[in-house]
Every structure is written in C-alpha cells, then in structure tokens.
CSV table of C-alpha atoms and ligand atoms in Angstrom, one decimal:
chain,number,residue,atom,x,y,z
G,128,MET,CA,0.0,0.0,0.0
G,129,LYS,CA,1.2,3.5,-0.8
G,130,LYS,CA,2.6,5.4,2.2
G,131,HIS,CA,1.0,8.5,3.6
G,132,ASN,CA,3.7,10.7,2.1
G,133,TYR,CA,4.4,13.9,4.2
G,134,SER,CA,7.8,14.6,2.5
G,135,ALA,CA,8.7,18.3,2.4
G,136,GLY,CA,10.1,18.2,-1.2
G,137,PRO,CA,10.3,16.5,-3.5
G,138,CYS,CA,7.0,15.3,-2.4
G,139,ILE,CA,3.8,13.6,-3.0
G,140,LEU,CA,2.2,13.7,-6.5
G,141,PRO,CA,-1.2,12.4,-7.4
G,142,GLN,CA,-1.2,8.6,-7.9
G,143,GLU,CA,-3.0,8.8,-11.2
G,144,VAL,CA,-0.4,11.3,-12.5
G,145,LEU,CA,2.4,8.9,-11.6
G,146,LYS,CA,0.6,6.1,-13.4
G,147,GLU,CA,0.1,8.0,-16.6
G,148,ALA,CA,3.7,9.4,-16.4
G,149,SER,CA,5.1,5.8,-16.0
G,150,ALA,CA,3.2,4.6,-19.0
G,151,SER,CA,4.5,7.6,-21.1
G,152,VAL,CA,8.0,6.8,-20.1
G,153,LEU,CA,7.5,3.5,-22.1
G,154,ASN,CA,5.2,4.7,-24.8
G,155,PHE,CA,4.2,8.3,-25.2
G,156,ASP,CA,1.2,9.4,-27.3
G,157,GLY,CA,1.1,6.0,-29.0
G,158,LEU,CA,4.4,6.8,-30.8
G,159,ASP,CA,6.0,3.5,-29.6
G,160,LEU,CA,8.7,5.8,-28.3
G,161,SER,CA,9.4,7.0,-24.8
G,162,LEU,CA,8.6,10.6,-23.8
G,163,LEU,CA,12.3,10.6,-22.8
G,164,GLU,CA,13.6,9.7,-26.2
G,165,ILE,CA,11.8,12.1,-28.6
G,166,SER,CA,12.9,15.6,-29.7
G,167,HIS,CA,11.7,18.4,-27.5
G,168,ARG,CA,10.9,20.1,-30.8
G,169,SER,CA,8.6,17.4,-32.0
G,170,LYS,CA,5.0,18.4,-32.3
G,171,ASN,CA,4.1,15.9,-29.5
G,172,PHE,CA,6.4,17.6,-27.0
G,173,VAL,CA,5.6,21.1,-28.1
G,174,ALA,CA,2.0,20.3,-27.4
G,175,VAL,CA,2.9,19.3,-23.8
G,176,MET,CA,4.7,22.6,-23.2
G,177,ASP,CA,1.9,24.6,-24.7
G,178,GLU,CA,-0.7,22.8,-22.6
G,179,ALA,CA,1.3,23.2,-19.4
G,180,VAL,CA,1.6,27.0,-20.1
G,181,ALA,CA,-2.1,27.2,-21.0
G,182,LEU,CA,-3.1,25.4,-17.8
G,183,VAL,CA,-1.1,27.6,-15.6
G,184,LYS,CA,-2.7,30.7,-17.3
G,185,GLU,CA,-6.2,29.2,-16.8
G,186,LEU,CA,-5.8,27.8,-13.3
G,187,MET,CA,-4.1,30.9,-11.9
G,188,GLU,CA,-6.1,33.4,-14.1
G,189,VAL,CA,-2.9,35.0,-15.3
G,190,PRO,CA,-3.8,38.4,-16.9
G,191,GLU,CA,-2.8,39.6,-20.3
G,192,GLY,CA,0.8,41.0,-20.4
G,193,TYR,CA,2.4,38.2,-18.4
G,194,SER,CA,4.6,35.4,-19.7
G,195,VAL,CA,4.6,31.9,-18.3
G,196,LEU,CA,7.9,30.1,-18.4
G,197,PHE,CA,9.2,26.7,-17.5
G,198,LEU,CA,12.9,27.1,-16.7
G,199,GLN,CA,15.6,25.1,-15.0
G,200,GLY,CA,17.9,25.7,-12.0
G,201,GLY,CA,15.2,25.6,-9.4
G,202,ALA,CA,14.0,28.5,-7.3
G,203,SER,CA,17.7,28.9,-6.3
G,204,LEU,CA,18.6,30.1,-9.8
G,205,GLU,CA,15.7,32.6,-9.5
G,206,PHE,CA,17.5,34.1,-6.5
G,207,VAL,CA,20.1,35.1,-9.0
G,208,MET,CA,18.0,35.8,-12.1
G,209,VAL,CA,15.6,38.2,-10.3
G,210,PRO,CA,18.3,40.7,-9.4
G,211,PHE,CA,20.1,40.3,-12.7
G,212,ASN,CA,16.9,41.3,-14.5
G,213,LEU,CA,15.4,43.8,-12.1
G,214,MET,CA,18.1,45.5,-10.1
G,215,LYS,CA,19.5,48.6,-11.8
G,216,ASN,CA,23.1,48.4,-12.8
G,217,GLU,CA,23.7,51.9,-11.5
G,218,GLY,CA,22.7,52.4,-7.9
G,219,GLY,CA,20.6,49.2,-7.8
G,220,LYS,CA,18.6,48.7,-4.6
G,221,ALA,CA,16.0,46.2,-3.6
G,222,ALA,CA,14.0,45.4,-0.5
G,223,TYR,CA,13.6,41.9,0.9
G,224,LEU,CA,11.4,40.5,3.7
G,225,ASN,CA,13.4,37.9,5.5
G,226,THR,CA,11.2,35.1,6.7
G,227,GLY,CA,13.5,32.1,6.7
G,228,THR,CA,16.3,30.1,5.1
G,229,TRP,CA,15.1,30.6,1.5
G,230,SER,CA,14.6,34.3,1.9
G,231,SER,CA,18.1,34.6,3.4
G,232,LYS,CA,19.6,32.8,0.4
G,233,ALA,CA,17.7,35.1,-2.0
G,234,ILE,CA,19.1,38.1,-0.1
G,235,LYS,CA,22.6,36.8,-0.3
G,236,GLU,CA,22.5,36.5,-4.1
G,237,ALA,CA,20.8,39.9,-4.5
G,238,LYS,CA,23.6,41.5,-2.4
G,239,ARG,CA,26.1,40.6,-5.1
G,240,LEU,CA,24.5,42.9,-7.5
G,241,GLY,CA,23.4,45.9,-5.4
G,242,GLU,CA,22.1,47.3,-2.2
G,243,VAL,CA,19.6,45.2,-0.3
G,244,VAL,CA,17.4,46.6,2.4
G,245,GLU,CA,16.1,43.9,4.8
G,246,VAL,CA,12.7,45.5,5.6
G,247,ALA,CA,12.1,43.1,8.4
G,248,SER,CA,13.2,39.7,9.7
G,249,SER,CA,11.8,37.1,12.0
G,250,LYS,CA,15.2,35.6,12.7
G,251,ASP,CA,15.0,36.8,16.3
G,252,LYS,CA,12.5,34.0,17.0
G,253,ASN,CA,13.8,31.3,14.7
G,254,PHE,CA,11.5,32.5,11.9
G,255,SER,CA,8.4,31.3,13.7
G,256,TYR,CA,6.3,34.2,12.6
G,257,ILE,CA,5.8,36.6,9.7
G,258,PRO,CA,6.9,40.2,10.5
G,259,LYS,CA,4.2,42.8,10.1
G,260,GLY,CA,3.9,46.6,10.2
G,261,TYR,CA,7.3,47.2,8.5
G,262,SER,CA,7.7,49.9,5.9
G,263,ILE,CA,9.0,49.4,2.4
G,264,PRO,CA,11.3,52.2,1.0
G,265,VAL,CA,10.0,53.9,-2.1
G,266,ASP,CA,13.4,54.3,-3.9
G,267,ILE,CA,13.8,50.6,-4.7
G,268,ASP,CA,13.9,48.6,-7.9
G,269,TYR,CA,11.7,45.8,-6.4
G,270,PHE,CA,10.4,44.2,-3.2
G,271,HIS,CA,10.9,40.4,-2.7
G,272,CYS,CA,9.1,38.1,-0.3
G,273,THR,CA,8.6,34.3,0.3
G,274,SER,CA,4.9,33.3,0.5
G,275,ASN,CA,5.4,30.1,2.4
G,276,ASN,CA,8.3,29.2,4.5
G,277,THR,CA,8.7,25.5,4.0
G,278,ILE,CA,11.2,24.9,6.8
G,279,TYR,CA,9.6,26.9,9.5
G,280,GLY,CA,5.9,26.3,8.7
G,281,THR,CA,4.8,29.9,8.3
G,282,GLN,CA,2.8,31.5,5.4
G,283,MET,CA,2.0,35.0,4.4
G,284,LYS,CA,-1.8,35.4,4.6
G,285,SER,CA,-1.6,38.8,3.0
G,286,PHE,CA,1.0,40.7,1.0
G,287,PRO,CA,2.2,44.3,1.7
G,288,GLN,CA,1.2,47.2,-0.5
G,289,THR,CA,4.0,48.9,-2.4
G,290,ASP,CA,4.3,50.9,-5.6
G,291,ALA,CA,7.5,49.1,-6.3
G,292,LEU,CA,7.7,45.9,-8.4
G,293,LYS,CA,6.6,42.9,-6.3
G,294,VAL,CA,8.4,39.6,-6.6
G,295,CYS,CA,7.4,36.5,-4.7
G,296,ASP,CA,9.0,33.0,-4.2
G,297,MET,CA,5.9,30.8,-4.1
G,298,SER,CA,7.8,27.5,-4.4
G,299,SER,CA,6.0,25.7,-1.6
G,300,ASP,CA,2.4,27.0,-1.9
G,301,ILE,CA,2.0,27.7,-5.6
G,302,LEU,CA,-1.4,26.5,-6.8
G,303,SER,CA,-2.5,25.7,-3.2
G,304,ARG,CA,-4.7,28.8,-2.8
G,305,LYS,CA,-6.0,31.6,-4.8
G,306,VAL,CA,-3.5,34.4,-5.6
G,307,ASN,CA,-4.2,37.5,-7.5
G,308,VAL,CA,-1.4,37.4,-10.1
G,309,ALA,CA,-2.0,41.0,-11.0
G,310,ASP,CA,-0.8,42.0,-7.5
G,311,PHE,CA,2.7,40.7,-8.5
G,312,ASP,CA,5.2,41.5,-11.2
G,313,LEU,CA,7.1,38.3,-10.9
G,314,ILE,CA,6.2,35.0,-9.3
G,315,TYR,CA,8.5,31.9,-9.3
G,316,ALA,CA,8.3,28.4,-7.9
G,317,GLY,CA,10.4,25.3,-8.1
G,318,ALA,CA,8.0,22.6,-9.4
G,319,GLN,CA,8.9,19.9,-6.9
G,320,LYS,CA,6.5,20.9,-4.1
G,321,ASN,CA,3.1,21.3,-5.6
G,322,MET,CA,3.4,21.0,-9.3
G,323,GLY,CA,5.6,18.1,-10.4
G,324,PRO,CA,9.0,16.5,-10.2
G,325,ALA,CA,12.2,18.5,-9.5
G,326,GLY,CA,13.9,20.0,-12.6
G,327,ALA,CA,11.4,22.6,-13.8
G,328,THR,CA,10.8,26.1,-12.3
G,329,LEU,CA,7.6,28.0,-13.0
G,330,VAL,CA,8.1,31.7,-13.7
G,331,ILE,CA,5.2,34.1,-14.3
G,332,VAL,CA,6.6,37.5,-15.3
G,333,LYS,CA,5.0,40.8,-16.4
G,334,ASP,CA,6.6,41.5,-19.7
G,335,GLU,CA,6.8,45.3,-19.4
G,336,ILE,CA,9.1,45.1,-16.3
G,337,LEU,CA,12.0,43.5,-18.3
G,338,GLY,CA,14.8,45.2,-20.2
G,339,LYS,CA,15.2,48.1,-17.8
G,340,SER,CA,18.1,47.1,-15.5
G,341,GLY,CA,20.8,48.5,-17.8
G,342,ARG,CA,22.8,45.3,-17.2
G,343,ASP,CA,24.5,43.1,-19.7
G,344,ILE,CA,22.6,40.0,-18.7
G,345,PRO,CA,24.1,36.6,-19.7
G,346,ALA,CA,21.6,35.1,-22.2
G,347,TYR,CA,20.6,32.2,-20.1
G,348,LEU,CA,19.8,34.5,-17.1
G,349,ASP,CA,17.8,36.9,-19.1
G,350,TYR,CA,14.0,36.2,-18.9
G,351,ALA,CA,13.6,37.9,-22.3
G,352,THR,CA,15.6,35.0,-23.9
G,353,HIS,CA,13.3,32.4,-22.5
G,354,ILE,CA,10.2,34.4,-23.4
G,355,ASP,CA,11.4,34.8,-27.0
G,356,LYS,CA,12.2,31.1,-27.3
G,357,GLU,CA,9.0,29.9,-25.4
G,358,SER,CA,11.0,28.1,-22.7
G,359,MET,CA,12.9,26.2,-25.4
G,360,PHE,CA,16.2,28.2,-25.5
G,361,ASN,CA,17.9,25.0,-24.7
G,362,THR,CA,16.6,21.5,-24.1
G,363,PRO,CA,13.9,21.9,-21.5
G,364,PRO,CA,13.5,19.3,-18.6
G,365,VAL,CA,11.0,17.3,-20.6
G,366,PHE,CA,10.0,14.9,-17.9
G,367,SER,CA,9.4,17.5,-15.3
G,368,VAL,CA,7.4,19.7,-17.7
G,369,TYR,CA,5.3,16.7,-18.8
G,370,VAL,CA,4.5,15.5,-15.2
G,371,SER,CA,3.8,19.1,-14.2
G,372,MET,CA,1.3,19.3,-17.1
G,373,LEU,CA,-0.4,16.1,-15.9
G,374,THR,CA,-0.6,17.5,-12.4
G,375,LEU,CA,-2.1,20.7,-13.7
G,376,ARG,CA,-4.7,18.6,-15.6
G,377,TRP,CA,-5.4,16.8,-12.4
G,378,LEU,CA,-5.8,20.0,-10.5
G,379,LYS,CA,-8.3,21.3,-13.1
G,380,SER,CA,-10.2,18.0,-12.9
G,381,ILE,CA,-10.8,18.3,-9.2
G,382,GLY,CA,-12.2,21.9,-9.6
G,383,GLY,CA,-9.1,24.1,-9.8
G,384,VAL,CA,-7.4,26.2,-7.3
G,385,ALA,CA,-10.5,27.4,-5.4
G,386,GLU,CA,-11.5,23.8,-4.7
G,387,MET,CA,-7.9,22.9,-3.9
G,388,GLU,CA,-7.8,25.7,-1.4
G,389,LYS,CA,-10.9,24.4,0.4
G,390,ILE,CA,-9.4,20.9,0.6
G,391,ASN,CA,-6.1,22.3,1.9
G,392,GLN,CA,-7.9,24.3,4.5
G,393,ALA,CA,-9.8,21.2,5.7
G,394,LYS,CA,-6.5,19.3,6.0
G,395,ALA,CA,-4.8,22.1,7.9
G,396,ASP,CA,-7.8,22.6,10.2
G,397,LEU,CA,-7.8,18.9,11.0
G,398,LEU,CA,-4.1,18.7,11.8
G,399,TYR,CA,-3.7,22.0,13.7
G,400,GLY,CA,-6.8,21.2,15.6
G,401,GLU,CA,-5.2,18.1,16.9
G,402,ILE,CA,-1.8,19.7,17.6
G,403,ASP,CA,-3.6,22.3,19.7
G,404,ARG,CA,-5.8,19.8,21.5
G,405,ASN,CA,-3.3,17.1,22.1
G,406,SER,CA,-1.5,17.4,25.5
G,407,LYS,CA,1.7,15.9,24.2
G,408,PHE,CA,2.4,18.3,21.3
G,409,TYR,CA,2.5,22.0,20.5
G,410,GLY,CA,2.9,23.9,17.3
G,411,THR,CA,6.0,26.0,16.7
G,412,ALA,CA,4.7,28.8,14.3
G,413,ALA,CA,2.6,31.8,15.5
G,414,LYS,CA,-1.0,30.8,15.0
G,415,GLU,CA,-2.0,33.5,12.7
G,416,ASP,CA,0.9,32.8,10.4
G,417,ARG,CA,0.6,29.0,10.3
G,418,SER,CA,1.3,27.4,6.9
G,419,ASN,CA,-1.4,25.3,5.4
G,420,MET,CA,1.3,23.4,3.6
G,421,ASN,CA,3.9,22.6,6.3
G,422,ALA,CA,2.8,22.1,9.9
G,423,CYS,CA,5.7,22.1,12.3
G,424,PHE,CA,5.2,20.7,15.8
G,425,LEU,CA,7.2,19.5,18.8
G,426,ALA,CA,6.6,17.2,21.7
G,427,HIS,CA,6.3,18.9,25.1
G,428,GLU,CA,9.3,18.7,27.4
G,429,GLY,CA,9.6,15.3,29.0
G,430,VAL,CA,7.5,13.4,26.4
G,431,ASP,CA,9.4,10.4,25.1
G,432,THR,CA,8.7,10.3,21.4
G,433,ALA,CA,10.4,7.0,20.6
G,434,GLN,CA,7.1,5.2,20.8
G,435,PHE,CA,5.4,7.9,18.7
G,436,ASP,CA,8.0,7.4,16.0
G,437,GLU,CA,7.4,3.7,15.9
G,438,MET,CA,3.6,4.2,15.8
G,439,TRP,CA,3.5,6.6,12.9
G,440,LYS,CA,6.0,4.4,10.9
G,441,ALA,CA,3.8,1.4,11.6
G,442,ALA,CA,0.7,3.3,10.4
G,443,GLY,CA,2.4,3.8,7.0
G,444,ILE,CA,3.3,7.4,7.5
G,445,SER,CA,6.5,8.7,5.9
G,446,GLY,CA,8.5,11.9,6.0
G,447,ILE,CA,7.3,13.8,9.1
G,448,ASN,CA,10.7,14.3,10.7
G,449,GLY,CA,11.3,18.0,11.2
G,450,HIS,CA,13.9,20.0,9.4
G,451,ARG,CA,17.2,20.1,11.4
G,452,SER,CA,16.7,23.8,12.1
G,453,VAL,CA,13.4,23.4,13.9
G,454,GLY,CA,13.6,19.8,15.1
G,455,GLY,CA,10.5,17.7,16.1
G,456,TYR,CA,8.0,17.1,13.3
G,457,ARG,CA,7.0,18.7,10.1
G,458,ALA,CA,4.0,17.4,8.3
G,459,SER,CA,3.9,18.7,4.7
G,460,MET,CA,0.4,18.7,3.3
G,461,TYR,CA,0.9,19.5,-0.3
G,462,ASN,CA,-2.0,19.5,-2.8
G,463,ALA,CA,-1.8,15.8,-3.6
G,464,LEU,CA,-1.9,14.6,0.0
G,465,PRO,CA,-5.4,13.3,0.7
G,466,LEU,CA,-7.4,14.2,3.8
G,467,GLU,CA,-7.4,10.5,4.7
G,468,SER,CA,-3.6,10.7,5.2
G,469,VAL,CA,-4.0,13.6,7.6
G,470,GLN,CA,-6.7,11.6,9.5
G,471,ALA,CA,-4.2,8.7,9.7
G,472,LEU,CA,-1.6,11.0,11.4
G,473,VAL,CA,-4.3,12.5,13.7
G,474,ASP,CA,-5.3,9.0,14.7
G,475,VAL,CA,-1.7,8.1,15.7
G,476,MET,CA,-1.3,11.3,17.7
G,477,GLN,CA,-4.5,10.5,19.6
G,478,ALA,CA,-3.5,6.9,20.2
G,479,PHE,CA,-0.1,8.1,21.5
G,480,GLU,CA,-1.7,10.6,23.8
G,481,LYS,CA,-3.7,7.9,25.5
G,482,LEU,CA,-0.6,5.8,26.3
C,4,PLP,C1,12.4,24.3,-1.8
C,4,PLP,C2,12.4,25.8,-1.8
C,4,PLP,C3,13.4,26.5,-2.5
C,4,PLP,C4,14.5,25.9,-3.2
C,4,PLP,O1,14.1,25.3,-4.4
C,4,PLP,P1,15.1,24.7,-5.4
C,4,PLP,O2,14.2,24.4,-6.5
C,4,PLP,O3,15.7,23.5,-4.8
C,4,PLP,O4,16.2,25.6,-5.8
C,4,PLP,C5,13.2,27.9,-2.5
C,4,PLP,N1,12.2,28.5,-1.9
C,4,PLP,C6,11.3,27.9,-1.2
C,4,PLP,C7,10.2,28.6,-0.5
C,4,PLP,C8,11.3,26.5,-1.2
C,4,PLP,O5,10.4,25.8,-0.5
C-alpha cells in the first residue's frame, strides 16, 4: 500500500499522475517511443509545453501582459535571475522581507548585484512568525518576499502594499490557494513541491518590467531570452514539464485552485486542531501565520517520542521528521496529500496521547 507521504520536497504527486507518467516513459502518445527519447521540438512535446503553459494561465487566471515560463535551476537560480533582470546596474537597490532560510539565500544573491534593504526579519524567534507593520522604502527597484516558509511552517496570509515591483517566491504554496497574479510583477516556484518533479521552475513575469536594469545579462539568465524562445532556448527538462502538465490537468479536474484551497484548509484545520488539542504536542509557528502546507510541531518537554516514532511508521506514515533547524516534526500537506492521510496522522497522535 502507498505510504502517507508527508515529505517536504520533492514530495507527493497524485497517484493517477504517476501512473500516466510511468506509461508515457515507455510509450508516449502512441508513438511507440518513450517521452524521454523524442525531440523536445517534436509536435508531440511542443503540445505538452503549450498545454502546461495554458493550464497555468487558466488555473491561476494569469492576466494579459504576463509570460509563463518553465525554466531550470530551481528556485535557487531565480534568487540570481531576479536581481540580474530587475536590479538597476547603476545604484541598484532592492527590499527583501526575511522570513527564513530561502529568503536569506535570496538576499545573499541579490547583495552581489546591489544594495539590499532587509525591511524586516523574524530571525529573532527562529523564523516562527511573519513580520508585520514594516515599511518598504520607495526608492527601490523591487520588493521580494517568500509566500510560504517550507522549513519553519509559516505562510504570508496577505501581502504588503507597495508601488515598487513585487516579486514572490511561491515555491511551496503555488497552486495551493487563490492568488491574484495581477498583484505581483514576478512569481516563481520550483516545481517539486506542488506541481511536479524536480527539474522545472515555473516563472510568471510581467513583460513590461523587463529590459530596464541596464545590465549586460548573460543570455541564459535573461528572462527575455526564454520568453522569446517559449521556454525552449535550450533543451527543457521534458519529464518535469510533462509531469507538471499532468498535475495541472489533475488540479483542473478536481475543480481548480479554489476547490484545492478548500481541501487544503480542511486538511490544515484537522491537523492543527489536533496539535492544539493534544496534550503531548504543540505547534512552533505563530497561530495567525501557520502554513497550510507545512505544519511544524514539537513534543512537550519530557515526552518520550520514541514510541510515537514507531507508531507513525507502523501506520504507513512517511516523512514527518522536522527539518534540522526546527527539530521535532513537520507534516507537509501539499496538494496531492489526501485528507485521509491527515486523518491517519491524527489517529496516531490520539493513540499516542492515550498511552
Ligand atoms: C524548496 C524551496 C526553494 C529551493 O528550491 P530549489 O528548486 O531546490 O532551488 C526555494 N524557496 C522555497 C520557498 C522552497 O520551499
């Protein structure tokens, strides 16, 4: 039987998607060839790329004037590409909200190319909350934030107002809840948390913001290159794009992002309800900032968790060990994780409490 997969990333994908992907590795589109051994320029693969882009536009209601790209290098390369494309060569300055490890890495890269103002940071409390009430300078090239902090289990429930360009790393909650794309100028997300296998990065960028940094941008790092070549400047990660397309189809079939958001809310309510009720555990993130994707929790002082660890493993649960920087447990409830898997974990937590 398939495990209840709580892995933080790469992570669970819909079972039907994996089945169809497996079949296509052997025989794609009735071609008697593998998806992995045909040209990315064949009409069969171009149709995959086109459908993936069209589904992102449809599911996220991407307005006119934005390009949807499937790139490589993960979100980590976006940490570099964003400042290359948006930070002015002369006197470049950007503002970053620091909400965790990934934000910190993005800041580090941006600092190579210009001045970075850290508008606020929650490092003082091990990134267990989302800072609020900070002000964003006006003389900046762009503002950058991270919508969901995968490691610390916090999520921005709203985004600050600013007249500057707004950039967001949505790697770990893309397509999990409704987002008004028009509120952002650039959104990026590594595929491997809610969309598909590792290897592809989704970028949604407003065309008119490009070409203004005054930098000599290496071709590969220039979004304009990839827009011009429709994500086929070089060989795209065909498997990752294909499986992402299947996952997007699956998301559409269950009712799209609005329906997904309801299911994700139900899963989060169920698990956080138990974390708060159970006398042996407590949540680490500030309640109002809790992530619906990654729930971090610890056992109270003096609780011996060895038996709990045996119990959840015996129940077929996988991947709830916390990240080393928080410890304890982290249950990642990405789109493809069914409510029944959350119930299975809650059942184990309740049985453990009664011991
Ligand atoms: C996983 C993750 C990253 C890193 O993604 P890569 O694709 O491995 O570079 C960046 N940001 C967030 C929020 C993440 O969850």
